[in-house]
Structures are given as structure tokens and as C-alpha cells.
CSV table of C-alpha atoms and ligand atoms in Angstrom, one decimal:
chain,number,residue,atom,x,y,z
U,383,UNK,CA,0.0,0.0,0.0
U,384,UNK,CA,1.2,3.5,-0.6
U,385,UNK,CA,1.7,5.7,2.4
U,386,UNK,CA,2.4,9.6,1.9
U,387,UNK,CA,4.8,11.1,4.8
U,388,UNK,CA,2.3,13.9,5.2
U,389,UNK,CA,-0.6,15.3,3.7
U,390,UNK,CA,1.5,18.1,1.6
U,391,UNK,CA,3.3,15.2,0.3
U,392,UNK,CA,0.3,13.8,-0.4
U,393,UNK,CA,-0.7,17.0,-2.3
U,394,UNK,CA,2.7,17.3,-4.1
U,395,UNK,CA,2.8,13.9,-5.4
U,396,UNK,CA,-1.3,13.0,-6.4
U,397,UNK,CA,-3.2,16.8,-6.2
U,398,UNK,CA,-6.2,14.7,-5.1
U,399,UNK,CA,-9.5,15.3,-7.4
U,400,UNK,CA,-11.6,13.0,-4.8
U,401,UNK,CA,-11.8,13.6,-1.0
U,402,UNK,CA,-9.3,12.2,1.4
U,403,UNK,CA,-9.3,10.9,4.8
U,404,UNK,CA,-5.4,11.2,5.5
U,405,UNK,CA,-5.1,8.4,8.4
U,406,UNK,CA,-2.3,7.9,11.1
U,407,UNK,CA,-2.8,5.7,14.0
U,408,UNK,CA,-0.7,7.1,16.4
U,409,UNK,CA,-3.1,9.0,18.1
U,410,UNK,CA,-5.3,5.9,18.4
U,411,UNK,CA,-3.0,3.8,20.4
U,412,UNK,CA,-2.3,6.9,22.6
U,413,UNK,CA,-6.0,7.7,23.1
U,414,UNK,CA,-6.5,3.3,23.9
U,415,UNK,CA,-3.3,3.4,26.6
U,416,UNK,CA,-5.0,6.4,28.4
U,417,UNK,CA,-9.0,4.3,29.0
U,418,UNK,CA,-6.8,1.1,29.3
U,419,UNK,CA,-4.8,2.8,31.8
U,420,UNK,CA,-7.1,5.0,33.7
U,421,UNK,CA,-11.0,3.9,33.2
U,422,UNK,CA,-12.4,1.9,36.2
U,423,UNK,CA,-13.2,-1.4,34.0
U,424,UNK,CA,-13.1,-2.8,30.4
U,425,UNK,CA,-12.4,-1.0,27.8
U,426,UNK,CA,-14.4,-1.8,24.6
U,427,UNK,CA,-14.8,0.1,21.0
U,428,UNK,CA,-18.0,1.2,19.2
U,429,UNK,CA,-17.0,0.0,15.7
U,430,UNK,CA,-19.9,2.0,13.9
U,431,UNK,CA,-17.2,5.3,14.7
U,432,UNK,CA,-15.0,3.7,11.8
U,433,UNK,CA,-15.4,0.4,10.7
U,434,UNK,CA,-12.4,0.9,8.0
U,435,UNK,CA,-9.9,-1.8,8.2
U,436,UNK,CA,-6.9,-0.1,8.6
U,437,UNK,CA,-8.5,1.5,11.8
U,438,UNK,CA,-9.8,-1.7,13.1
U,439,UNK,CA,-6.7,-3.4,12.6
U,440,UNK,CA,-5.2,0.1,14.4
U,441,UNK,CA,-7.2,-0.3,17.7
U,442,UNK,CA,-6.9,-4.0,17.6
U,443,UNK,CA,-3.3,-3.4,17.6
U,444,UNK,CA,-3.6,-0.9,20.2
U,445,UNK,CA,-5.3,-3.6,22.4
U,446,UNK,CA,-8.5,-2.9,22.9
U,447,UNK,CA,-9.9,-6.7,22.6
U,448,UNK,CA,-14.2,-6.1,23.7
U,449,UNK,CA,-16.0,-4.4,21.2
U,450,UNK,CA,-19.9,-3.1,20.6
U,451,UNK,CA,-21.2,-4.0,17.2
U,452,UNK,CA,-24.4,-3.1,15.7
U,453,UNK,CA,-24.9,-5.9,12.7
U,454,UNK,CA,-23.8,-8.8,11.4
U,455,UNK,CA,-21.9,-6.9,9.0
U,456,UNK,CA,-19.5,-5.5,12.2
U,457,UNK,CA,-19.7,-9.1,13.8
U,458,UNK,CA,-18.0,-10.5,10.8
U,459,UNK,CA,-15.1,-7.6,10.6
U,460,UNK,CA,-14.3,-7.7,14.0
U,461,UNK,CA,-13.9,-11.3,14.3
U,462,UNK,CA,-11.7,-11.6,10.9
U,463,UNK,CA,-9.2,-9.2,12.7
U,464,UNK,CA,-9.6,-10.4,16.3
U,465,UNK,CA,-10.8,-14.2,16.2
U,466,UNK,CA,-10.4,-13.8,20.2
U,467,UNK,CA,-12.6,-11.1,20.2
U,468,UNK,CA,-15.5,-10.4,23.1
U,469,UNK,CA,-18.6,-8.9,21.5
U,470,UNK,CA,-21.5,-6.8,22.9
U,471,UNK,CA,-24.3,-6.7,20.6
U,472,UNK,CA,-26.0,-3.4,21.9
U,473,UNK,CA,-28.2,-2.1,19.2
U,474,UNK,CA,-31.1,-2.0,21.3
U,475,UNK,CA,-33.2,-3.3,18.3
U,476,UNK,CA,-32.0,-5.9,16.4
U,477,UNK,CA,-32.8,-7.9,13.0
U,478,UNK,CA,-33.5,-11.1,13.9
U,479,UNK,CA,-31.9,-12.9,11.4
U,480,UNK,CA,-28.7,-11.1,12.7
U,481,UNK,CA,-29.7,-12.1,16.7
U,482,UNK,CA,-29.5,-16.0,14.9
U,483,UNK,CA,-26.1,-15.3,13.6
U,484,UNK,CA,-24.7,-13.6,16.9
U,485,UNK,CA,-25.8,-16.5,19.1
U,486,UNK,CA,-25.7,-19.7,17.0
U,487,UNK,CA,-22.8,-18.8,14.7
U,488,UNK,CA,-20.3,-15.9,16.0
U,489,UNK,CA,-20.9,-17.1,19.8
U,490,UNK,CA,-22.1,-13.6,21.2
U,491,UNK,CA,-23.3,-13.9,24.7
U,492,UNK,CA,-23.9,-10.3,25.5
U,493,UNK,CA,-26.8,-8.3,24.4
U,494,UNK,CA,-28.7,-4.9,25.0
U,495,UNK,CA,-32.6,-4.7,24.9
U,496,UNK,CA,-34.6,-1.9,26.2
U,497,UNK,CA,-38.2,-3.5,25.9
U,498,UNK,CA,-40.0,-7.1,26.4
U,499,UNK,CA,-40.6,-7.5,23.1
U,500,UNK,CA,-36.5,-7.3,22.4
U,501,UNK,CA,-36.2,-9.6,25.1
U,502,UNK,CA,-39.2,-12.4,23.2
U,503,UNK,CA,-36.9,-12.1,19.9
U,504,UNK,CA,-33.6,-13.0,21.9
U,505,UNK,CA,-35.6,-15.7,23.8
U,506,UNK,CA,-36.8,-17.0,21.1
U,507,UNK,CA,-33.8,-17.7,19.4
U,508,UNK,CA,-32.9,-19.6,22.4
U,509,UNK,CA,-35.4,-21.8,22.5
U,510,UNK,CA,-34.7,-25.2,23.0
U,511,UNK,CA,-31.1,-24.5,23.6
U,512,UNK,CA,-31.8,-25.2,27.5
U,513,UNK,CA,-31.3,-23.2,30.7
U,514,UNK,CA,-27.8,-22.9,30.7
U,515,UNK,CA,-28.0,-20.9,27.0
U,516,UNK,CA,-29.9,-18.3,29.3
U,517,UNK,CA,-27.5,-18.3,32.1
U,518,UNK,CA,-24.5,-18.1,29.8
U,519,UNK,CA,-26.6,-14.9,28.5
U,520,UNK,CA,-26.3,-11.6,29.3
U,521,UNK,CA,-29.2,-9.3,28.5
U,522,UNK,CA,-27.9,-5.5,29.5
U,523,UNK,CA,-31.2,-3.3,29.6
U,524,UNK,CA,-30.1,0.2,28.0
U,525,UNK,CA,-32.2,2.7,30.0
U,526,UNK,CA,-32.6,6.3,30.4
U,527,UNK,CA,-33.0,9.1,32.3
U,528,UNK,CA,-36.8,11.2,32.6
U,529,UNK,CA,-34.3,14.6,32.1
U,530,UNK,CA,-31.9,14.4,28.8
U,531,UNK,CA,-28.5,13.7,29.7
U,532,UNK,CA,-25.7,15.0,28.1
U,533,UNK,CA,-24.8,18.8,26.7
U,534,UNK,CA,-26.2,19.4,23.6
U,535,UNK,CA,-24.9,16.9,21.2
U,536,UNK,CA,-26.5,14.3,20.0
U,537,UNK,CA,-29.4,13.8,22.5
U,538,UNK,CA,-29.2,9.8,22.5
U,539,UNK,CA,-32.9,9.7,24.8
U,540,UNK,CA,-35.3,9.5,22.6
U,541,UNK,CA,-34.9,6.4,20.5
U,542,UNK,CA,-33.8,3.7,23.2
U,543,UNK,CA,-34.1,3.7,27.1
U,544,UNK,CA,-36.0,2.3,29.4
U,545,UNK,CA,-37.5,4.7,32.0
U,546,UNK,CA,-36.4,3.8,35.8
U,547,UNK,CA,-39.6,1.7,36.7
U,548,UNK,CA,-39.6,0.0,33.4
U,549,UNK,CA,-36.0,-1.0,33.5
U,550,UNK,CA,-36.5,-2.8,37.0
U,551,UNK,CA,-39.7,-4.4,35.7
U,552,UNK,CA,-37.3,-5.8,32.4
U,553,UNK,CA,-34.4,-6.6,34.7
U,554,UNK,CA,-36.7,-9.0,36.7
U,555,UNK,CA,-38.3,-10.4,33.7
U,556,UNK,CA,-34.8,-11.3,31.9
U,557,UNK,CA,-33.9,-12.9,35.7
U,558,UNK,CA,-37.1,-14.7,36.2
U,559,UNK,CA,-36.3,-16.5,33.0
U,560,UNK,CA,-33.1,-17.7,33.9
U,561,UNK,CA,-30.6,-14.7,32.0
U,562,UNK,CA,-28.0,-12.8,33.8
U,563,UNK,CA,-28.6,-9.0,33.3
U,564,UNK,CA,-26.7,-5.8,33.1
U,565,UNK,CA,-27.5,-2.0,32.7
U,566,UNK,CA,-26.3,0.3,30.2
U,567,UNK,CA,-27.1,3.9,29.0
U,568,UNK,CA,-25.7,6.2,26.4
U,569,UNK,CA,-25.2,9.8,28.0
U,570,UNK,CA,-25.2,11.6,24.7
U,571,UNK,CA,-22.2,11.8,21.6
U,572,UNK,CA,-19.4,14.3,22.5
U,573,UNK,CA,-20.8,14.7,26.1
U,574,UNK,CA,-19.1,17.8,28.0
U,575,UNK,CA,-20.1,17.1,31.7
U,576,UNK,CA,-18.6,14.5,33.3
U,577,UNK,CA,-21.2,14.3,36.3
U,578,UNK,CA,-23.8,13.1,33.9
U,579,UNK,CA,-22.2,9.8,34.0
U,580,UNK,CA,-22.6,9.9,37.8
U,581,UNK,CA,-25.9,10.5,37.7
U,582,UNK,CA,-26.9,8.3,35.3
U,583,UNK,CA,-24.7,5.3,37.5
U,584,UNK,CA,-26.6,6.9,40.9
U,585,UNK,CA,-29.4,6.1,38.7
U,586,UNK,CA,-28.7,2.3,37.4
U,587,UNK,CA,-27.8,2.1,41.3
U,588,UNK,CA,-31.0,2.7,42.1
U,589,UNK,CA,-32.8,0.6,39.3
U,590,UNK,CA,-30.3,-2.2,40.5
U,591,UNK,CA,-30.8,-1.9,44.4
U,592,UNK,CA,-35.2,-2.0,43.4
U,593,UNK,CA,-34.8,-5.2,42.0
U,594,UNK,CA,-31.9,-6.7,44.1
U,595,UNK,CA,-34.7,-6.0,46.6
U,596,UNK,CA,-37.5,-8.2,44.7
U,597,UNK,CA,-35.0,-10.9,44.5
U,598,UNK,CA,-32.5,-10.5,41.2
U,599,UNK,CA,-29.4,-12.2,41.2
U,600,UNK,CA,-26.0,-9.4,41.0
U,601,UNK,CA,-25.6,-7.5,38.2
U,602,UNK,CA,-22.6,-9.0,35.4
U,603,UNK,CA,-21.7,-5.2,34.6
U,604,UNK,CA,-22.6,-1.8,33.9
U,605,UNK,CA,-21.6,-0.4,30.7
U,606,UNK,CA,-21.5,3.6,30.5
U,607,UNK,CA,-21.7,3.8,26.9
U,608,UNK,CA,-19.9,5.9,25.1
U,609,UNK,CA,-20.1,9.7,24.6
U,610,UNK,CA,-16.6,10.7,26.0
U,611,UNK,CA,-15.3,13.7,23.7
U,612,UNK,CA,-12.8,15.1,21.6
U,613,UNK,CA,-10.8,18.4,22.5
U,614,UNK,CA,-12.5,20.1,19.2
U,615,UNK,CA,-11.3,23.8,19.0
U,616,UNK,CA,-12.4,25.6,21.5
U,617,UNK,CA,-14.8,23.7,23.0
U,618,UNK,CA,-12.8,23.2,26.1
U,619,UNK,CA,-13.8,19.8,26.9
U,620,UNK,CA,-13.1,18.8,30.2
U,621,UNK,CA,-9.6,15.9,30.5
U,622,UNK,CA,-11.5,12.2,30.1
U,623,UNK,CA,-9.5,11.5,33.7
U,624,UNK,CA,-12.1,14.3,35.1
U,625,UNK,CA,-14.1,11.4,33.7
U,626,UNK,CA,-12.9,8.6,34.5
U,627,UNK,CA,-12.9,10.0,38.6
U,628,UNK,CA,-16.4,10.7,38.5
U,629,UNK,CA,-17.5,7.7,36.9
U,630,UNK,CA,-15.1,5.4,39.5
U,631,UNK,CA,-16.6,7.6,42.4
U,632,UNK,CA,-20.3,6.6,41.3
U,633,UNK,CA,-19.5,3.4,40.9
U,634,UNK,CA,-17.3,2.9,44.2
U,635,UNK,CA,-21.0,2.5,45.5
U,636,UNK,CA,-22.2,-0.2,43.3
U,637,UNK,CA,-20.2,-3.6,43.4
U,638,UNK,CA,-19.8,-4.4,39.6
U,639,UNK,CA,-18.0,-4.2,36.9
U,640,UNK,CA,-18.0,-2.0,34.6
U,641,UNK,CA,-17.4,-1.7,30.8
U,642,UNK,CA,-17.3,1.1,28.6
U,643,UNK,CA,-17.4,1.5,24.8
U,644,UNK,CA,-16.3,4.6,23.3
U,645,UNK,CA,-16.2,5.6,19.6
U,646,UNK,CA,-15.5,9.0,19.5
U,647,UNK,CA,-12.9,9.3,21.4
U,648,UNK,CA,-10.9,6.6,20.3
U,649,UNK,CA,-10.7,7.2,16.8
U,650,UNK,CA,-11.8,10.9,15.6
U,651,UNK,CA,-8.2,12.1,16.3
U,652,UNK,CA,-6.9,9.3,13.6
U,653,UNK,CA,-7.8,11.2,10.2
U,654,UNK,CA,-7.4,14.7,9.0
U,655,UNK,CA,-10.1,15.4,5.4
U,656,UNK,CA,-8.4,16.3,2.6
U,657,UNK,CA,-10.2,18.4,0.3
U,658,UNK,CA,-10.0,20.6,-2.9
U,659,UNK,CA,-11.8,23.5,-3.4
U,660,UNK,CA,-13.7,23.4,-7.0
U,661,UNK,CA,-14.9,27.4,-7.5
U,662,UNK,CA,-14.6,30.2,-5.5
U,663,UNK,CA,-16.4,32.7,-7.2
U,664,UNK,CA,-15.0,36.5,-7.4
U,665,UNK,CA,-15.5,38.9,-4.2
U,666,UNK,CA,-17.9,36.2,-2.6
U,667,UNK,CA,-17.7,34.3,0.3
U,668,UNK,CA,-18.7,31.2,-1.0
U,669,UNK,CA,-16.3,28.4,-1.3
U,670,UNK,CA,-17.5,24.9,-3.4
U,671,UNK,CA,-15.3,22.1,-1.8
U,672,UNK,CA,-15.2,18.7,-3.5
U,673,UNK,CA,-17.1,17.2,0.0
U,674,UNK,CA,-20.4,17.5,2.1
U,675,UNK,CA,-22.9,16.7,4.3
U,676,UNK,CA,-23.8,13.8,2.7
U,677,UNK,CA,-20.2,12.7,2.4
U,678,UNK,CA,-17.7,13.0,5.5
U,679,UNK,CA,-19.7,16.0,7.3
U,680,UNK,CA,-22.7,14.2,7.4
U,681,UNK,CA,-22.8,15.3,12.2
U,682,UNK,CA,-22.1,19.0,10.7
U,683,UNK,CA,-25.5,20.0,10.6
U,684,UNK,CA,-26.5,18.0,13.8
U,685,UNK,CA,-24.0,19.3,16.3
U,686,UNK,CA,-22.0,22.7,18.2
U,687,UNK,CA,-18.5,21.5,17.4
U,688,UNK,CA,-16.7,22.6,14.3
U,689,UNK,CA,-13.2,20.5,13.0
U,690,UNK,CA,-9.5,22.5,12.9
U,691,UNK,CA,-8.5,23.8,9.4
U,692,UNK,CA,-5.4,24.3,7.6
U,693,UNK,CA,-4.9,25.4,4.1
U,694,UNK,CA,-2.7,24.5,1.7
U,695,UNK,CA,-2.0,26.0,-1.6
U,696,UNK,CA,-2.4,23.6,-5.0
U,697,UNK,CA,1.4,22.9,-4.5
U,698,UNK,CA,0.8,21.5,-0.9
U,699,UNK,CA,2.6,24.8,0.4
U,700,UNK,CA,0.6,25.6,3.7
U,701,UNK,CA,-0.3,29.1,4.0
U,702,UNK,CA,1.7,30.8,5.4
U,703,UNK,CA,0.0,31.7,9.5
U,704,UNK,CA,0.7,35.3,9.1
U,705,UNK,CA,-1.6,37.1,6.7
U,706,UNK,CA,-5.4,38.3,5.8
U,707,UNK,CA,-8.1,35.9,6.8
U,708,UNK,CA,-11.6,36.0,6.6
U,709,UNK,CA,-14.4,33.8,7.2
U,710,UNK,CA,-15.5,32.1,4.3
U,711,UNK,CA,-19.1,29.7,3.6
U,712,UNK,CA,-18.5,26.3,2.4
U,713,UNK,CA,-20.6,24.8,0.0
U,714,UNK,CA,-20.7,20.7,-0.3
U,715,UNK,CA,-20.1,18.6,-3.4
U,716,UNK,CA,-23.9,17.9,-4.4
U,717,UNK,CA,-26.1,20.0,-6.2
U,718,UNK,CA,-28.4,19.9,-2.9
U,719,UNK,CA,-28.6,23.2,-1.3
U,720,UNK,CA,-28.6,22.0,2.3
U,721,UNK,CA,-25.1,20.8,1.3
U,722,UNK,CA,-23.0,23.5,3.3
U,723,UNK,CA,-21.5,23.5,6.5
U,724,UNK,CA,-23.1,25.1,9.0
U,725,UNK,CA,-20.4,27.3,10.8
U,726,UNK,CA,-18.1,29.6,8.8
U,727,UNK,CA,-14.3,28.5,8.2
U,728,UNK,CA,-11.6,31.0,9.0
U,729,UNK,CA,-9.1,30.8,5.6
U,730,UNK,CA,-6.2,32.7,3.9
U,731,UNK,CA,-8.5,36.1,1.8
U,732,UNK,CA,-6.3,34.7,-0.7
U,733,UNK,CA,-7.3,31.3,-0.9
U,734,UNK,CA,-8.9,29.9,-4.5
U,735,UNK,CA,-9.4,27.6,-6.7
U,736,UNK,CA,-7.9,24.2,-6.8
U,737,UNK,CA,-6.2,25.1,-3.3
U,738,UNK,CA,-6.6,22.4,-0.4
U,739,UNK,CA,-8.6,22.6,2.7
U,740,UNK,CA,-7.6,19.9,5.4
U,741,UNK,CA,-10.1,19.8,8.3
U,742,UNK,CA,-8.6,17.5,11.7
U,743,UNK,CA,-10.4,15.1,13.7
U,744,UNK,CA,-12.5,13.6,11.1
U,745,UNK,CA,-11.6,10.1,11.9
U,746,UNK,CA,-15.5,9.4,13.4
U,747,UNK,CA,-18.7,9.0,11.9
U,748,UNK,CA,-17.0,10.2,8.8
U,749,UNK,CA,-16.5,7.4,6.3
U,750,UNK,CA,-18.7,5.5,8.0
U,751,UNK,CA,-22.1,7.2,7.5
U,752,UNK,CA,-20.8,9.1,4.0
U,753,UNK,CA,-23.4,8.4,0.7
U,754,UNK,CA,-23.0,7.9,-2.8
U,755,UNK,CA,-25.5,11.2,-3.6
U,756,UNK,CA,-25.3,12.7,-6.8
U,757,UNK,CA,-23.0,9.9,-7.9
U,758,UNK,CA,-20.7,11.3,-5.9
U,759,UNK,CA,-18.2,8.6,-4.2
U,760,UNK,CA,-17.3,8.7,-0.5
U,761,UNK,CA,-14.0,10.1,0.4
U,762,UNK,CA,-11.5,6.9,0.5
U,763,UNK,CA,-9.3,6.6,3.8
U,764,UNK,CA,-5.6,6.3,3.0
U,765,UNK,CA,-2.4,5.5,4.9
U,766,UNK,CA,-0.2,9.1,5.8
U,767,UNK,CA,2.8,8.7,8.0
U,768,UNK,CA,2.0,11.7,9.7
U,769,UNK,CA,-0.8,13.8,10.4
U,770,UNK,CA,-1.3,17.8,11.8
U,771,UNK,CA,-2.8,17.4,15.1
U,772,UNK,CA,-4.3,20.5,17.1
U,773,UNK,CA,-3.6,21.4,20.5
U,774,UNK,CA,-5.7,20.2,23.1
U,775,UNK,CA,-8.7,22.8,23.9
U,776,UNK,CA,-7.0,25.8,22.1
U,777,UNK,CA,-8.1,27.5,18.6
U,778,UNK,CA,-5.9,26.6,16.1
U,779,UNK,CA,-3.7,29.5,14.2
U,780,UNK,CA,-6.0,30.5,11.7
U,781,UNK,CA,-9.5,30.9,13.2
U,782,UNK,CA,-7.8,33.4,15.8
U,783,UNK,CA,-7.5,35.2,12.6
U,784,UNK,CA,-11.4,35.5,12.3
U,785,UNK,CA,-12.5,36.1,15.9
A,1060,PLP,C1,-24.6,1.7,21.9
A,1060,PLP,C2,-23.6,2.7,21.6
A,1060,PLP,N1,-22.4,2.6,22.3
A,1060,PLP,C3,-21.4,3.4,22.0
A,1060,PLP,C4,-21.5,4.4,21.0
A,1060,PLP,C5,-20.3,5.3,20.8
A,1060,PLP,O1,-20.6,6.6,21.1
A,1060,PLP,P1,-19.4,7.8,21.0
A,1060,PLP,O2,-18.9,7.7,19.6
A,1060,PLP,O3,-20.2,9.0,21.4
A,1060,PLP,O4,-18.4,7.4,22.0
A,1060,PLP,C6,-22.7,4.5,20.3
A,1060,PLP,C7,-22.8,5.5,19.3
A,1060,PLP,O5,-23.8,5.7,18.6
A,1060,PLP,C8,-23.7,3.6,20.6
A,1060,PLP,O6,-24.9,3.7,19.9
């Protein structure tokens, strides 16, 4: 495989027509040693942040080894790089024909329900497979909190989640049948407020205790999701260890394990977007990029954070720090006009034409969720020795420029 030593090498050597997701695992196998070393339990992966295999191969070699998969699909790639693999399948709603395949053929013994019906589908898969089936099975119940969690970002409440009272009536139902059980939650994508976690444990302490007290067997684990964020300029994101204390003091209550599965946070940092810009038209702030919303800025419109830029002229020469900026419009590949960014993007006045724009932290939810709209193919991810990476919590160079 080719690798580029950098992105303006990359430039020099192809100027790219398509889209680019410039990818460097270093940052991945720092970001696994700080959960491994620091979070209060297992650390697993949510492979829907970038099921690409050079970045499954890249956590895998990090040493991550538990992993939450939503399909068959991610069941299949995680095993053909991990044969040793543990797997949490935590969709909350699964096809059933995939629930067959976990079970019978990949050997998955972990799954999340929110609802008796989920819990039917999984049973009757089961069937006939005797008691011990159930008690090697763990059914995690994903429930919720009556107040959104989380700040802002992706509000993960209203699709799954069992309310309190309903997640202690499922907890006994999955033990009455012979299951072990666990509780999960998701406190919201990109979550700034580490004391949601707390409360949300406080909570599955509570939900716990309700049904210890109607006769449940222990809890296998508690699993606190994902949601842990990305320093994205200037958000000031508190440190994940501000996390990782005030999840172990919530949990110093409860005597459990505990698991977590971010995407995020393990991978975002990974891959900086390489794109060209097809027209800028004269004394207008409108730039047309060769990428979109319906390519690798699909969260764009969704969410308050807003990736690092850098520019680079057609040559791969970054512009130079010192100069005019301005903020500038950009408009996606497509001939949809919802295809923009939302925010502006600080650039070089001078910028034009068949110059470069390289946005960071686009290794999550990127090529992942990106379409074929228009006929327009998704941005490939390649192999780049070494990747720009933005200091933690700070504006980068240019957008001081703009403020
Ligand atoms: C069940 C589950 N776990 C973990 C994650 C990962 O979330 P994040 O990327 O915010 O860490 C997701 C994301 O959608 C999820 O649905």
C-alpha cells in the first residue's frame, strides 16, 4: 500500500480530485493506553465510529480486545481481525436474522434490549437451547433518564431507554427467566459534563438496588456507553480523567464491573479530510469544496463543534500563519442546497481555486455514514505517515485570525 509522509506530500505527489481521509494511528493507540490505563473497568470500542480496516486493525493493535457492534456486518469484521474477540451486541433493536447469527454462529453472549418485546426475539432464538443458554446470557437493559443527559450533542434519549420503573420491571423479567442482566445507557455523543455519567450510575444504582430488593441475582456489569469527547477547538472539553474520577466515584457504591465502549474518542483524532476546493467565485464568500454533508460532514448539521483547518495551496505549500483571513461559507459537493456547513471557516483572503482545505479530527462517523449522492463517491481513507494534530482545547492558528 502506498503511504504519503504527510498530507502536503500527499498534495505534491497526487493533487487529489476526490476527497481524502489522511489516516495515522498514532493518536489511536495513545488515546486506547489512556482508558486502558485509567477507566475503572473494560475498555471496549464502538466500531460504527469507523469500521475501516486499517482503523480496526489500528485499535486492535492498540489492544482494545471487547467491542460493541451493531450488525452482522460489524460481527464479521471484528472477528476476521480479532478471532479472540469479546462482543457486545448493543443495538437495542436488532434484525433477527442477525440475533440468529450472533448466538448460533459468532458465539455472542452479550446483548442490550430496552423492551419485552427485544427480550421475546432473543428468547426465542434460544429456545430449545436449555437453561444454561440463558445463564451463559447476558441481557444489559439500555435505560434512560426522565431529564436528557448529556450537553447538547446528539441527545441519545429518545430512541432507546428504558425509564427507571420500566427498566427494573425488564431486569426481573430477563432474571425470572433464567438470564444474567446488566445495565447500560448512552449519556449523549461528544458529552461535555462528566457528572452526567454519575448520575446516570446513581441512577442504574437505584434501578439495581429495586430489583436486588425483589430478589434479582447481582448484576454482570454496567456499561456507561460511550459519549466521551474530543478536545475540538475551543470547545474546552473537560480531561477524560475528570471522567474517569467521576465515573469510579459513582460506581465505588455499586459492586460491579464495569465496561465502557467509546467511539469517538478513540478514533476521531486518527484522520485529518483532505479536500479541494472546485470554484470560489470572485469577491464572494462562498467556497464549493469537492465534500459534504452527505459525504464525510454528514454530524455538521446536527452538532456545536466545528473541525481544525489548515490550508494548503495547489502545490501542498501551507499558507503561510501570518496574513489576511476572513471567514469564508463552504458549499458541499452535491447540487443539494442544504449541502454546506453550517459554521463559517476561518481561511487565507487569498485562498482559491484548486487550493486544499484539510479539516482534523475527522476520523469518526465520517467514512462511516458518508453516501454515494449525486454519484458522488465517498472520500476513500488512506495510509499518511503523519498527520497535523491540534492542541488540546485551544483555537488553532487561523480561526484566531477570524475572531
Ligand atoms: C450503543 C452505543 N455505544 C457506544 C457508542 C459510541 O458513542 P461515541 O462515539 O459518542 O463514544 C454509540 C454511538 O452511537 C452507541 O450507539
Amino acid at each position: 500500500m502506498i503511504s504519503y509522509a504527510s498530507v502536503s506530500d500527499l498534495i505534491r505527489r497526487e493533487a487529489p480530485g476526490n476527497p481524502l481521509l489522511c489516516f495515522s494511528p498514532g493518536s489511536i493507540k495513545k488515546r486506547v493506553e489512556q482508558f486502558l490505563a485509567h477507566f475503572p473497568g473494560e475498555t471496549g470500542w464502538a466500531v460504527k465510529s469507523n469500521p475501516h480496516p486499517l482503523v480496526v486493525r489500528a485499535v486492535v493493535d492498540a489492544g482494545i480486545r471487547a467491542f460493541d457492534v451493531a450488525s452482522r456486518h460489524e460481527i464479521d469484521l471484528i472477528l476476521q481481525y480479532c478471532p479472540s474477540a469479546t462482543l457486545h451486541f448493543n443495538h437495542p433493536v436488532k434484525a433477527p436474522e442477525d440475533i440468529v447469527f450472533a448466538w448460533h454462529s459468532a458465539g455472542i453472549r452479550s446483548f442490550a434490549i430496552d423492551c419485552p418485546e427485544e427480550l421475546e426475539k432473543i428468547d426465542a432464538v434460544l429456545d430449545g437451547a436449555g437453561e444454561t443458554a440463558r445463564r451463559d446470557t447476558v441481557l444489559t437493559i439500555r435505560f434512560r433518564n426522565t431529564r436528557p443527559t448529556g450537553t447538547g450533542n446528539y441527545c441519545f434519549d429518545e430512541k432507546f431507554g428504558a425509564h427507571a420503573s420500566k427498566a427494573v420491571d425488564l431486569l426481573r423479567f430477563a432474571d425470572s427467566l433464567g438470564y444474567r442482566t446488566g445495565l447500560t445507557f448512552h449519556p449523549g455523543s461528544q458529552n461535555r459534563d462528566p457528572e452526567s455519567y454519575a448520575t446516570l450510575i446513581d441512577l442504574g444504582r437505584s434501578i439495581a438496588a429495586e430489583s436486588f430488593a425483589q430478589g434479582t441475582a447481582a448484576l454482570a456489569h454496567i456499561n456507561v456507553g460511550g459519549g466521551f469527547p474530543c478536545s475540538y477547538p475551543g470547545g474546552l472539553e473537560p480531561a477524560l480523567k475528570t471522567y474517569f474520577a467521576a465515573i469510579a466515584k459513582a460506581a465505588s457504591y455499586i459492586a460491579c464491573p464495569l465496561i465502557c465502549e467509546p467511539g469517538r474518542a478513540l478514533v476521531a483524532e486518527s484522520a485529518n479530510l483532505l479536500t479541494r476546493i472546485n470554484l470560489r467565485r470572485k469577491d464572494d464568500p462562498r467556497l464549493y469544496i469537492n465534500e459534504g454533508i452527505y459525504g464525510s460532514f454528514m454530524e455538521t448539521p446536527f452538532v456545536d463543534f466545528q473541525p481544525p483547518v489548515q490550508a494548503h495551496s495547489a502545490d501542498g505549500t501551507l499558507f503561510p500563519e501570518a496574513g489576511t483571513y476572513n471567514d469564508f461559507q463552504i458549499w458541499g459537493a452535491t447540487c443539494d442546497s442544504l449541502d454546506r456547513l453550517r459554521k463559517p471557516v476561518c481561511l487565507p483572503s487569498t485562498i482559491g481555486t484548486g487550493d486544499f482545505i484539510e479539516f482534523g479530527m475527522m476520523g469518526a462517523y465520517t467514512n462511516a455514514t458518508a453516501t454515494h449522492f449525486n454519484g458522488i463517491k465517498p472520500a476513500e481513507l488512506i495510509a499518511v505517515a503523519e498527520i497535523t494534530s491540534w492542541p488540546t482545547g485551544t483555537t488553532t492558528a487561523t480561526q484566531s485570525h477570524c475572531e
